[in-house]
Structures are given as structure tokens and as C-alpha cells.
Amino acid sequence: MIDAKTGAEPRSARRAEPRLTVVSGPSGVGKSSVLAEVRRLAPEIYFSVSATTRPPRAGEIDGVHYHFVEEAEFERMIASGEMLEYARYAGNLYGTPRKPVEDALAAGRPALLEIEVQGARQVRRAMPEAQLVMLVPPSWEVLVSRLNGRGTEDPEVVERRLAAAREELAAQSEFDATVVNEDVQVAARELLRLILGQDR
Ligand code: 5GP
């Protein structure tokens, strides 16, 4: 179907270009588990590695989970135009280095960014062809219990993340698609179909 106003084909009809997919979702929704499964199912997808000023959590490796940088280095990257987008979230800076994403797309690989909503909005402006997907919990109660059960964060951080989660979920209508993470396998396959452009 063609959009009467814009004359554009719906996103699902466009297949030729590898696409950039942005996945957002509140802290505690299970993004890491779902994305780990997507990565296992489709190693051809390029997963962007963000830069952040947040200190590493136990088990996180510099250059793999994030590029852990000082605030001054982050500011330098912004000033030199190296960031495709960036945002401050729960007191720390997070941003997507532009070049690896552009290189992956140019090489024909679908690319995936896992970022928060302010960043997703910036990507939408910079690359209107990007597809925005929000991963949501089956219910608010599930999200609260997952965040409390994680045990890696102190209560104040959990509170801040819940406040941010409420705001993120309110932005759902700005996204092209929503995937409910009730079951990791099901959510991963649904997301994979969207990333690879096999949404029907
Ligand atoms: P965490 O500290 O739990 O790893 O991430 C906190 C939030 O920052 C998550 O919502 C995550 O999606 C987001 N995030 C991670 N990398 C980026 C990035 O490069 N840009 C933006 N805007 N958000 C990011």
C-alpha cells in the first residue's frame, strides 16, 4: 500500500538497502538477553559499540560492551563530529560512534544500535530511513520486579531508572514497531525479522 499523503511505500516493502535498526527499551526490559539471542541467530548483523562515561559493571569489557571513556574524551568526540548521536542518561553520557555504523551499512551489513529514546530521536533526524523498534515488558509490574531483582544497582539508581523507564515507554508512539519481551526466544525472532526486513 502506498501512503496517500507522502506517496511513500511502507517500510516493509523496501528491501534493497541494508537497514539501520535502532532498538530502545527501558532498563530491565531484557534488552541484553534478547539482543544476545539476535546476535547468535544472525552473526552478519553489525552491533554498534557505544562510548560511555559510565564506569564498567562487573564482567564488562572495554571495546566489547562499550568504549569506556572519560568525559573529556567524550566531549572531544562530540566536538569533532564523531558521534552519530549522544545523550545523557541517568547521570552518564552515552553515544554512538558514527563511522563503524556507516562502514557496516556501506559493506551491506544490517546495523543495530541499542540506545535510549533521546538518541533514537536524533538518529531519526540524521537518518530518516532508520527503523525504530521499542522493546517493552509484558507489564509495568514485570519491569519493576526485574529491575529490583538485578541486584547490581543501589536503590537510588533503580529509582532513577524507573523514572527514565516511564518516560521511555511514553515515547512508544514515535517508534515504527513494538516488540513485547514476554519470552526471549519469541522476542528475538520478531526483532530479527524486523532487522532483516522480513516483516510481513
Ligand atoms: P546501561 O548503563 O544500562 O548499559 O545503559 C543505559 C541506557 O543507555 C540504556 O537505555 C541504553 O540503551 C542506553 N545507551 C547505550 N548506549 C547508548 C548510546 O550510544 N547512545 C544513547 N543515546 N543511549 C545509549
PDB file of C-alpha atoms and ligand atoms in Angstrom:
ATOM      1  CA  MET A   1       0.000   0.000   0.000  1.00  0.00           C
ATOM      2  CA  ILE A   2       1.226   3.493  -0.827  1.00  0.00           C
ATOM      3  CA  ASP A   3       0.847   6.239   1.735  1.00  0.00           C
ATOM      4  CA  ALA A   4      -1.673   8.695   0.285  1.00  0.00           C
ATOM      5  CA  LYS A   5      -0.005  11.715   1.871  1.00  0.00           C
ATOM      6  CA  THR A   6       3.670  11.073   1.158  1.00  0.00           C
ATOM      7  CA  GLY A   7       3.470   8.688  -1.779  1.00  0.00           C
ATOM      8  CA  ALA A   8       5.979   6.523   0.054  1.00  0.00           C
ATOM      9  CA  GLU A   9       5.888   2.783   0.132  1.00  0.00           C
ATOM     10  CA  PRO A  10       5.573   1.311   3.605  1.00  0.00           C
ATOM     11  CA  ARG A  11       8.839   0.429   5.279  1.00  0.00           C
ATOM     12  CA  SER A  12       8.176  -3.299   4.892  1.00  0.00           C
ATOM     13  CA  ALA A  13       8.099  -3.009   1.106  1.00  0.00           C
ATOM     14  CA  ARG A  14      11.619  -1.617   0.908  1.00  0.00           C
ATOM     15  CA  ARG A  15      14.162  -4.395   0.880  1.00  0.00           C
ATOM     16  CA  ALA A  16      17.126  -3.405  -1.241  1.00  0.00           C
ATOM     17  CA  GLU A  17      19.283  -1.467   1.245  1.00  0.00           C
ATOM     18  CA  PRO A  18      20.661  -2.993   4.410  1.00  0.00           C
ATOM     19  CA  ARG A  19      18.881  -1.184   7.137  1.00  0.00           C
ATOM     20  CA  LEU A  20      19.798   0.562  10.277  1.00  0.00           C
ATOM     21  CA  THR A  21      17.625  -0.532  13.182  1.00  0.00           C
ATOM     22  CA  VAL A  22      17.505   1.301  16.479  1.00  0.00           C
ATOM     23  CA  VAL A  23      16.319  -0.692  19.473  1.00  0.00           C
ATOM     24  CA  SER A  24      15.243   1.189  22.579  1.00  0.00           C
ATOM     25  CA  GLY A  25      13.543  -0.030  25.691  1.00  0.00           C
ATOM     26  CA  PRO A  26      13.538   0.680  29.393  1.00  0.00           C
ATOM     27  CA  SER A  27      16.283  -0.574  31.627  1.00  0.00           C
ATOM     28  CA  GLY A  28      15.282  -4.020  32.898  1.00  0.00           C
ATOM     29  CA  VAL A  29      13.184  -4.953  29.862  1.00  0.00           C
ATOM     30  CA  GLY A  30      15.684  -7.653  28.930  1.00  0.00           C
ATOM     31  CA  LYS A  31      17.432  -5.935  26.024  1.00  0.00           C
ATOM     32  CA  SER A  32      20.733  -7.715  26.626  1.00  0.00           C
ATOM     33  CA  SER A  33      19.194 -11.203  26.613  1.00  0.00           C
ATOM     34  CA  VAL A  34      17.097 -10.536  23.523  1.00  0.00           C
ATOM     35  CA  LEU A  35      19.999  -8.930  21.664  1.00  0.00           C
ATOM     36  CA  ALA A  36      22.401 -11.732  22.639  1.00  0.00           C
ATOM     37  CA  GLU A  37      19.958 -14.153  21.039  1.00  0.00           C
ATOM     38  CA  VAL A  38      19.651 -11.980  17.912  1.00  0.00           C
ATOM     39  CA  ARG A  39      23.450 -11.933  17.673  1.00  0.00           C
ATOM     40  CA  ARG A  40      23.592 -15.719  17.975  1.00  0.00           C
ATOM     41  CA  LEU A  41      20.942 -16.182  15.275  1.00  0.00           C
ATOM     42  CA  ALA A  42      22.406 -13.654  12.826  1.00  0.00           C
ATOM     43  CA  PRO A  43      26.149 -13.010  13.161  1.00  0.00           C
ATOM     44  CA  GLU A  44      26.059 -10.930   9.966  1.00  0.00           C
ATOM     45  CA  ILE A  45      24.389  -8.066  11.814  1.00  0.00           C
ATOM     46  CA  TYR A  46      26.742  -5.293  12.911  1.00  0.00           C
ATOM     47  CA  PHE A  47      26.178  -4.391  16.571  1.00  0.00           C
ATOM     48  CA  SER A  48      27.298  -0.856  17.308  1.00  0.00           C
ATOM     49  CA  VAL A  49      29.618  -0.451  20.315  1.00  0.00           C
ATOM     50  CA  SER A  50      28.736   2.761  22.139  1.00  0.00           C
ATOM     51  CA  ALA A  51      31.048   5.071  24.005  1.00  0.00           C
ATOM     52  CA  THR A  52      30.079   5.899  27.577  1.00  0.00           C
ATOM     53  CA  THR A  53      31.369   7.759  30.604  1.00  0.00           C
ATOM     54  CA  ARG A  54      29.663   5.239  32.919  1.00  0.00           C
ATOM     55  CA  PRO A  55      32.067   3.020  34.852  1.00  0.00           C
ATOM     56  CA  PRO A  56      32.171  -0.621  33.694  1.00  0.00           C
ATOM     57  CA  ARG A  57      29.958  -3.130  35.525  1.00  0.00           C
ATOM     58  CA  ALA A  58      31.459  -6.446  36.592  1.00  0.00           C
ATOM     59  CA  GLY A  59      32.200  -8.548  33.525  1.00  0.00           C
ATOM     60  CA  GLU A  60      32.002  -5.682  31.031  1.00  0.00           C
ATOM     61  CA  ILE A  61      34.941  -5.452  28.645  1.00  0.00           C
ATOM     62  CA  ASP A  62      36.234  -2.198  27.137  1.00  0.00           C
ATOM     63  CA  GLY A  63      35.757  -2.216  23.373  1.00  0.00           C
ATOM     64  CA  VAL A  64      33.278  -5.097  23.520  1.00  0.00           C
ATOM     65  CA  HIS A  65      30.329  -3.948  25.646  1.00  0.00           C
ATOM     66  CA  TYR A  66      31.228  -0.277  25.493  1.00  0.00           C
ATOM     67  CA  HIS A  67      34.161   2.015  24.838  1.00  0.00           C
ATOM     68  CA  PHE A  68      34.623   3.313  28.374  1.00  0.00           C
ATOM     69  CA  VAL A  69      35.932   6.871  28.128  1.00  0.00           C
ATOM     70  CA  GLU A  70      36.486   9.899  30.332  1.00  0.00           C
ATOM     71  CA  GLU A  71      34.108  12.839  29.980  1.00  0.00           C
ATOM     72  CA  ALA A  72      36.835  14.920  28.268  1.00  0.00           C
ATOM     73  CA  GLU A  73      37.337  12.284  25.572  1.00  0.00           C
ATOM     74  CA  PHE A  74      33.582  12.033  25.080  1.00  0.00           C
ATOM     75  CA  GLU A  75      33.337  15.813  24.668  1.00  0.00           C
ATOM     76  CA  ARG A  76      36.162  15.674  22.125  1.00  0.00           C
ATOM     77  CA  MET A  77      34.295  13.023  20.112  1.00  0.00           C
ATOM     78  CA  ILE A  78      31.156  15.200  20.078  1.00  0.00           C
ATOM     79  CA  ALA A  79      33.098  18.303  19.042  1.00  0.00           C
ATOM     80  CA  SER A  80      34.849  16.515  16.185  1.00  0.00           C
ATOM     81  CA  GLY A  81      31.559  15.190  14.808  1.00  0.00           C
ATOM     82  CA  GLU A  82      32.412  11.559  15.505  1.00  0.00           C
ATOM     83  CA  MET A  83      29.083  10.854  17.213  1.00  0.00           C
ATOM     84  CA  LEU A  84      26.037   9.859  15.198  1.00  0.00           C
ATOM     85  CA  GLU A  85      24.002  10.667  18.314  1.00  0.00           C
ATOM     86  CA  TYR A  86      24.561  11.017  22.031  1.00  0.00           C
ATOM     87  CA  ALA A  87      22.598  11.602  25.203  1.00  0.00           C
ATOM     88  CA  ARG A  88      22.953  11.952  28.923  1.00  0.00           C
ATOM     89  CA  TYR A  89      21.157   9.142  30.714  1.00  0.00           C
ATOM     90  CA  ALA A  90      20.981   8.567  34.486  1.00  0.00           C
ATOM     91  CA  GLY A  91      23.941  10.887  35.004  1.00  0.00           C
ATOM     92  CA  ASN A  92      26.281   9.481  32.342  1.00  0.00           C
ATOM     93  CA  LEU A  93      26.979  10.221  28.683  1.00  0.00           C
ATOM     94  CA  TYR A  94      26.342   7.579  26.016  1.00  0.00           C
ATOM     95  CA  GLY A  95      26.950   7.921  22.293  1.00  0.00           C
ATOM     96  CA  THR A  96      27.220   6.029  19.013  1.00  0.00           C
ATOM     97  CA  PRO A  97      30.467   6.410  17.047  1.00  0.00           C
ATOM     98  CA  ARG A  98      29.293   7.220  13.522  1.00  0.00           C
ATOM     99  CA  LYS A  99      31.984   5.662  11.327  1.00  0.00           C
ATOM    100  CA  PRO A 100      31.647   1.951  12.174  1.00  0.00           C
ATOM    101  CA  VAL A 101      27.887   2.147  11.545  1.00  0.00           C
ATOM    102  CA  GLU A 102      28.331   3.866   8.184  1.00  0.00           C
ATOM    103  CA  ASP A 103      31.056   1.388   7.209  1.00  0.00           C
ATOM    104  CA  ALA A 104      28.876  -1.604   8.073  1.00  0.00           C
ATOM    105  CA  LEU A 105      25.913  -0.291   6.061  1.00  0.00           C
ATOM    106  CA  ALA A 106      28.204   0.558   3.123  1.00  0.00           C
ATOM    107  CA  ALA A 107      29.533  -3.003   3.253  1.00  0.00           C
ATOM    108  CA  GLY A 108      25.981  -4.331   3.009  1.00  0.00           C
ATOM    109  CA  ARG A 109      25.558  -5.386   6.616  1.00  0.00           C
ATOM    110  CA  PRO A 110      22.402  -4.569   8.561  1.00  0.00           C
ATOM    111  CA  ALA A 111      23.351  -2.483  11.588  1.00  0.00           C
ATOM    112  CA  LEU A 112      21.836  -2.339  15.035  1.00  0.00           C
ATOM    113  CA  LEU A 113      22.003   0.361  17.695  1.00  0.00           C
ATOM    114  CA  GLU A 114      20.795  -0.324  21.203  1.00  0.00           C
ATOM    115  CA  ILE A 115      20.277   3.163  22.587  1.00  0.00           C
ATOM    116  CA  GLU A 116      17.822   5.176  24.680  1.00  0.00           C
ATOM    117  CA  VAL A 117      14.981   7.293  23.353  1.00  0.00           C
ATOM    118  CA  GLN A 118      16.661  10.711  23.077  1.00  0.00           C
ATOM    119  CA  GLY A 119      19.356   9.092  20.931  1.00  0.00           C
ATOM    120  CA  ALA A 120      16.738   7.262  18.852  1.00  0.00           C
ATOM    121  CA  ARG A 121      15.115  10.623  18.052  1.00  0.00           C
ATOM    122  CA  GLN A 122      18.470  12.029  16.889  1.00  0.00           C
ATOM    123  CA  VAL A 123      19.040   9.013  14.627  1.00  0.00           C
ATOM    124  CA  ARG A 124      15.575   9.514  13.152  1.00  0.00           C
ATOM    125  CA  ARG A 125      16.552  13.081  12.231  1.00  0.00           C
ATOM    126  CA  ALA A 126      20.035  12.181  10.939  1.00  0.00           C
ATOM    127  CA  MET A 127      18.951   9.025   9.070  1.00  0.00           C
ATOM    128  CA  PRO A 128      15.210   9.131   8.366  1.00  0.00           C
ATOM    129  CA  GLU A 129      15.355   5.693   6.742  1.00  0.00           C
ATOM    130  CA  ALA A 130      16.323   4.096  10.071  1.00  0.00           C
ATOM    131  CA  GLN A 131      13.791   1.785  11.654  1.00  0.00           C
ATOM    132  CA  LEU A 132      12.937   2.431  15.311  1.00  0.00           C
ATOM    133  CA  VAL A 133      11.865  -0.535  17.412  1.00  0.00           C
ATOM    134  CA  MET A 134      10.880  -0.396  21.067  1.00  0.00           C
ATOM    135  CA  LEU A 135      11.254  -3.425  23.277  1.00  0.00           C
ATOM    136  CA  VAL A 136       8.627  -3.363  26.028  1.00  0.00           C
ATOM    137  CA  PRO A 137       7.921  -5.521  29.083  1.00  0.00           C
ATOM    138  CA  PRO A 138       4.694  -7.558  29.288  1.00  0.00           C
ATOM    139  CA  SER A 139       3.633  -5.233  32.137  1.00  0.00           C
ATOM    140  CA  TRP A 140       4.951  -2.446  34.365  1.00  0.00           C
ATOM    141  CA  GLU A 141       4.989  -4.862  37.356  1.00  0.00           C
ATOM    142  CA  VAL A 142       7.288  -7.242  35.487  1.00  0.00           C
ATOM    143  CA  LEU A 143       9.681  -4.381  34.756  1.00  0.00           C
ATOM    144  CA  VAL A 144       9.801  -3.243  38.401  1.00  0.00           C
ATOM    145  CA  SER A 145      10.492  -6.738  39.668  1.00  0.00           C
ATOM    146  CA  ARG A 146      13.175  -7.360  37.022  1.00  0.00           C
ATOM    147  CA  LEU A 147      14.946  -4.111  37.924  1.00  0.00           C
ATOM    148  CA  ASN A 148      14.819  -4.832  41.651  1.00  0.00           C
ATOM    149  CA  GLY A 149      15.950  -8.399  41.153  1.00  0.00           C
ATOM    150  CA  ARG A 150      19.028  -7.467  39.170  1.00  0.00           C
ATOM    151  CA  GLY A 151      20.904  -6.531  42.360  1.00  0.00           C
ATOM    152  CA  THR A 152      23.713  -4.726  40.551  1.00  0.00           C
ATOM    153  CA  GLU A 153      22.422  -1.250  41.312  1.00  0.00           C
ATOM    154  CA  ASP A 154      21.670   0.608  44.543  1.00  0.00           C
ATOM    155  CA  PRO A 155      18.020   1.613  45.243  1.00  0.00           C
ATOM    156  CA  GLU A 156      18.590   5.205  44.210  1.00  0.00           C
ATOM    157  CA  VAL A 157      19.859   4.095  40.794  1.00  0.00           C
ATOM    158  CA  VAL A 158      16.871   1.744  40.435  1.00  0.00           C
ATOM    159  CA  GLU A 159      14.505   4.650  41.212  1.00  0.00           C
ATOM    160  CA  ARG A 160      16.203   6.839  38.608  1.00  0.00           C
ATOM    161  CA  ARG A 161      15.989   4.059  36.044  1.00  0.00           C
ATOM    162  CA  LEU A 162      12.284   3.500  36.775  1.00  0.00           C
ATOM    163  CA  ALA A 163      11.601   7.199  36.256  1.00  0.00           C
ATOM    164  CA  ALA A 164      13.507   7.034  32.948  1.00  0.00           C
ATOM    165  CA  ALA A 165      11.603   3.845  32.014  1.00  0.00           C
ATOM    166  CA  ARG A 166       8.266   5.599  32.456  1.00  0.00           C
ATOM    167  CA  GLU A 167       9.404   8.313  30.053  1.00  0.00           C
ATOM    168  CA  GLU A 168      10.818   5.840  27.544  1.00  0.00           C
ATOM    169  CA  LEU A 169       7.598   3.820  27.420  1.00  0.00           C
ATOM    170  CA  ALA A 170       5.637   7.037  26.856  1.00  0.00           C
ATOM    171  CA  ALA A 171       7.586   7.528  23.599  1.00  0.00           C
ATOM    172  CA  GLN A 172       6.262   4.289  22.087  1.00  0.00           C
ATOM    173  CA  SER A 173       4.073   6.038  19.515  1.00  0.00           C
ATOM    174  CA  GLU A 174       7.172   7.639  17.939  1.00  0.00           C
ATOM    175  CA  PHE A 175       8.525   4.178  17.098  1.00  0.00           C
ATOM    176  CA  ASP A 176       7.857   2.132  13.964  1.00  0.00           C
ATOM    177  CA  ALA A 177       7.330  -1.135  15.822  1.00  0.00           C
ATOM    178  CA  THR A 178       6.973  -2.552  19.319  1.00  0.00           C
ATOM    179  CA  VAL A 179       8.244  -5.960  20.418  1.00  0.00           C
ATOM    180  CA  VAL A 180       6.969  -7.378  23.717  1.00  0.00           C
ATOM    181  CA  ASN A 181       9.583  -9.299  25.670  1.00  0.00           C
ATOM    182  CA  GLU A 182       7.483 -11.967  27.326  1.00  0.00           C
ATOM    183  CA  ASP A 183       9.699 -14.753  26.023  1.00  0.00           C
ATOM    184  CA  VAL A 184      13.294 -14.062  24.948  1.00  0.00           C
ATOM    185  CA  GLN A 185      13.241 -16.509  22.017  1.00  0.00           C
ATOM    186  CA  VAL A 186       9.997 -15.169  20.607  1.00  0.00           C
ATOM    187  CA  ALA A 187      11.053 -11.532  21.052  1.00  0.00           C
ATOM    188  CA  ALA A 188      14.461 -12.186  19.443  1.00  0.00           C
ATOM    189  CA  ARG A 189      12.894 -13.798  16.376  1.00  0.00           C
ATOM    190  CA  GLU A 190      10.379 -10.996  15.996  1.00  0.00           C
ATOM    191  CA  LEU A 191      13.139  -8.405  16.242  1.00  0.00           C
ATOM    192  CA  LEU A 192      15.304 -10.325  13.797  1.00  0.00           C
ATOM    193  CA  ARG A 193      12.514 -10.309  11.206  1.00  0.00           C
ATOM    194  CA  LEU A 194      12.313  -6.530  11.538  1.00  0.00           C
ATOM    195  CA  ILE A 195      16.102  -6.063  11.317  1.00  0.00           C
ATOM    196  CA  LEU A 196      16.417  -8.237   8.241  1.00  0.00           C
ATOM    197  CA  GLY A 197      13.372  -6.706   6.583  1.00  0.00           C
ATOM    198  CA  GLN A 198      11.331  -9.862   6.570  1.00  0.00           C
ATOM    199  CA  ASP A 199       8.403  -8.304   8.367  1.00  0.00           C
ATOM    200  CA  ARG A 200       5.190  -9.348   6.754  1.00  0.00           C
TER     201      ARG A 200
HETATM  202  P1  5GP B   1      23.374   0.836  30.618  1.00  0.00           P
HETATM  203  O1  5GP B   1      24.082   1.779  31.530  1.00  0.00           O
HETATM  204  O2  5GP B   1      22.322   0.043  31.343  1.00  0.00           O
HETATM  205  O3  5GP B   1      24.323  -0.043  29.843  1.00  0.00           O
HETATM  206  O4  5GP B   1      22.620   1.711  29.537  1.00  0.00           O
HETATM  207  C1  5GP B   1      21.748   2.719  29.938  1.00  0.00           C
HETATM  208  C2  5GP B   1      20.953   3.218  28.749  1.00  0.00           C
HETATM  209  O5  5GP B   1      21.828   3.831  27.812  1.00  0.00           O
HETATM  210  C3  5GP B   1      20.232   2.112  28.008  1.00  0.00           C
HETATM  211  O6  5GP B   1      18.891   2.537  27.795  1.00  0.00           O
HETATM  212  C4  5GP B   1      20.983   2.003  26.707  1.00  0.00           C
HETATM  213  O7  5GP B   1      20.106   1.634  25.671  1.00  0.00           O
HETATM  214  C5  5GP B   1      21.449   3.416  26.526  1.00  0.00           C
HETATM  215  N1  5GP B   1      22.596   3.535  25.610  1.00  0.00           N
HETATM  216  C6  5GP B   1      23.631   2.682  25.448  1.00  0.00           C
HETATM  217  N2  5GP B   1      24.468   3.125  24.503  1.00  0.00           N
HETATM  218  C7  5GP B   1      23.927   4.283  24.030  1.00  0.00           C
HETATM  219  C8  5GP B   1      24.323   5.209  23.013  1.00  0.00           C
HETATM  220  O8  5GP B   1      25.314   5.067  22.321  1.00  0.00           O
HETATM  221  N3  5GP B   1      23.523   6.296  22.827  1.00  0.00           N
HETATM  222  C9  5GP B   1      22.397   6.508  23.558  1.00  0.00           C
HETATM  223  N4  5GP B   1      21.670   7.590  23.274  1.00  0.00           N
HETATM  224  N5  5GP B   1      21.999   5.649  24.519  1.00  0.00           N
HETATM  225  C10 5GP B   1      22.756   4.552  24.746  1.00  0.00           C
END
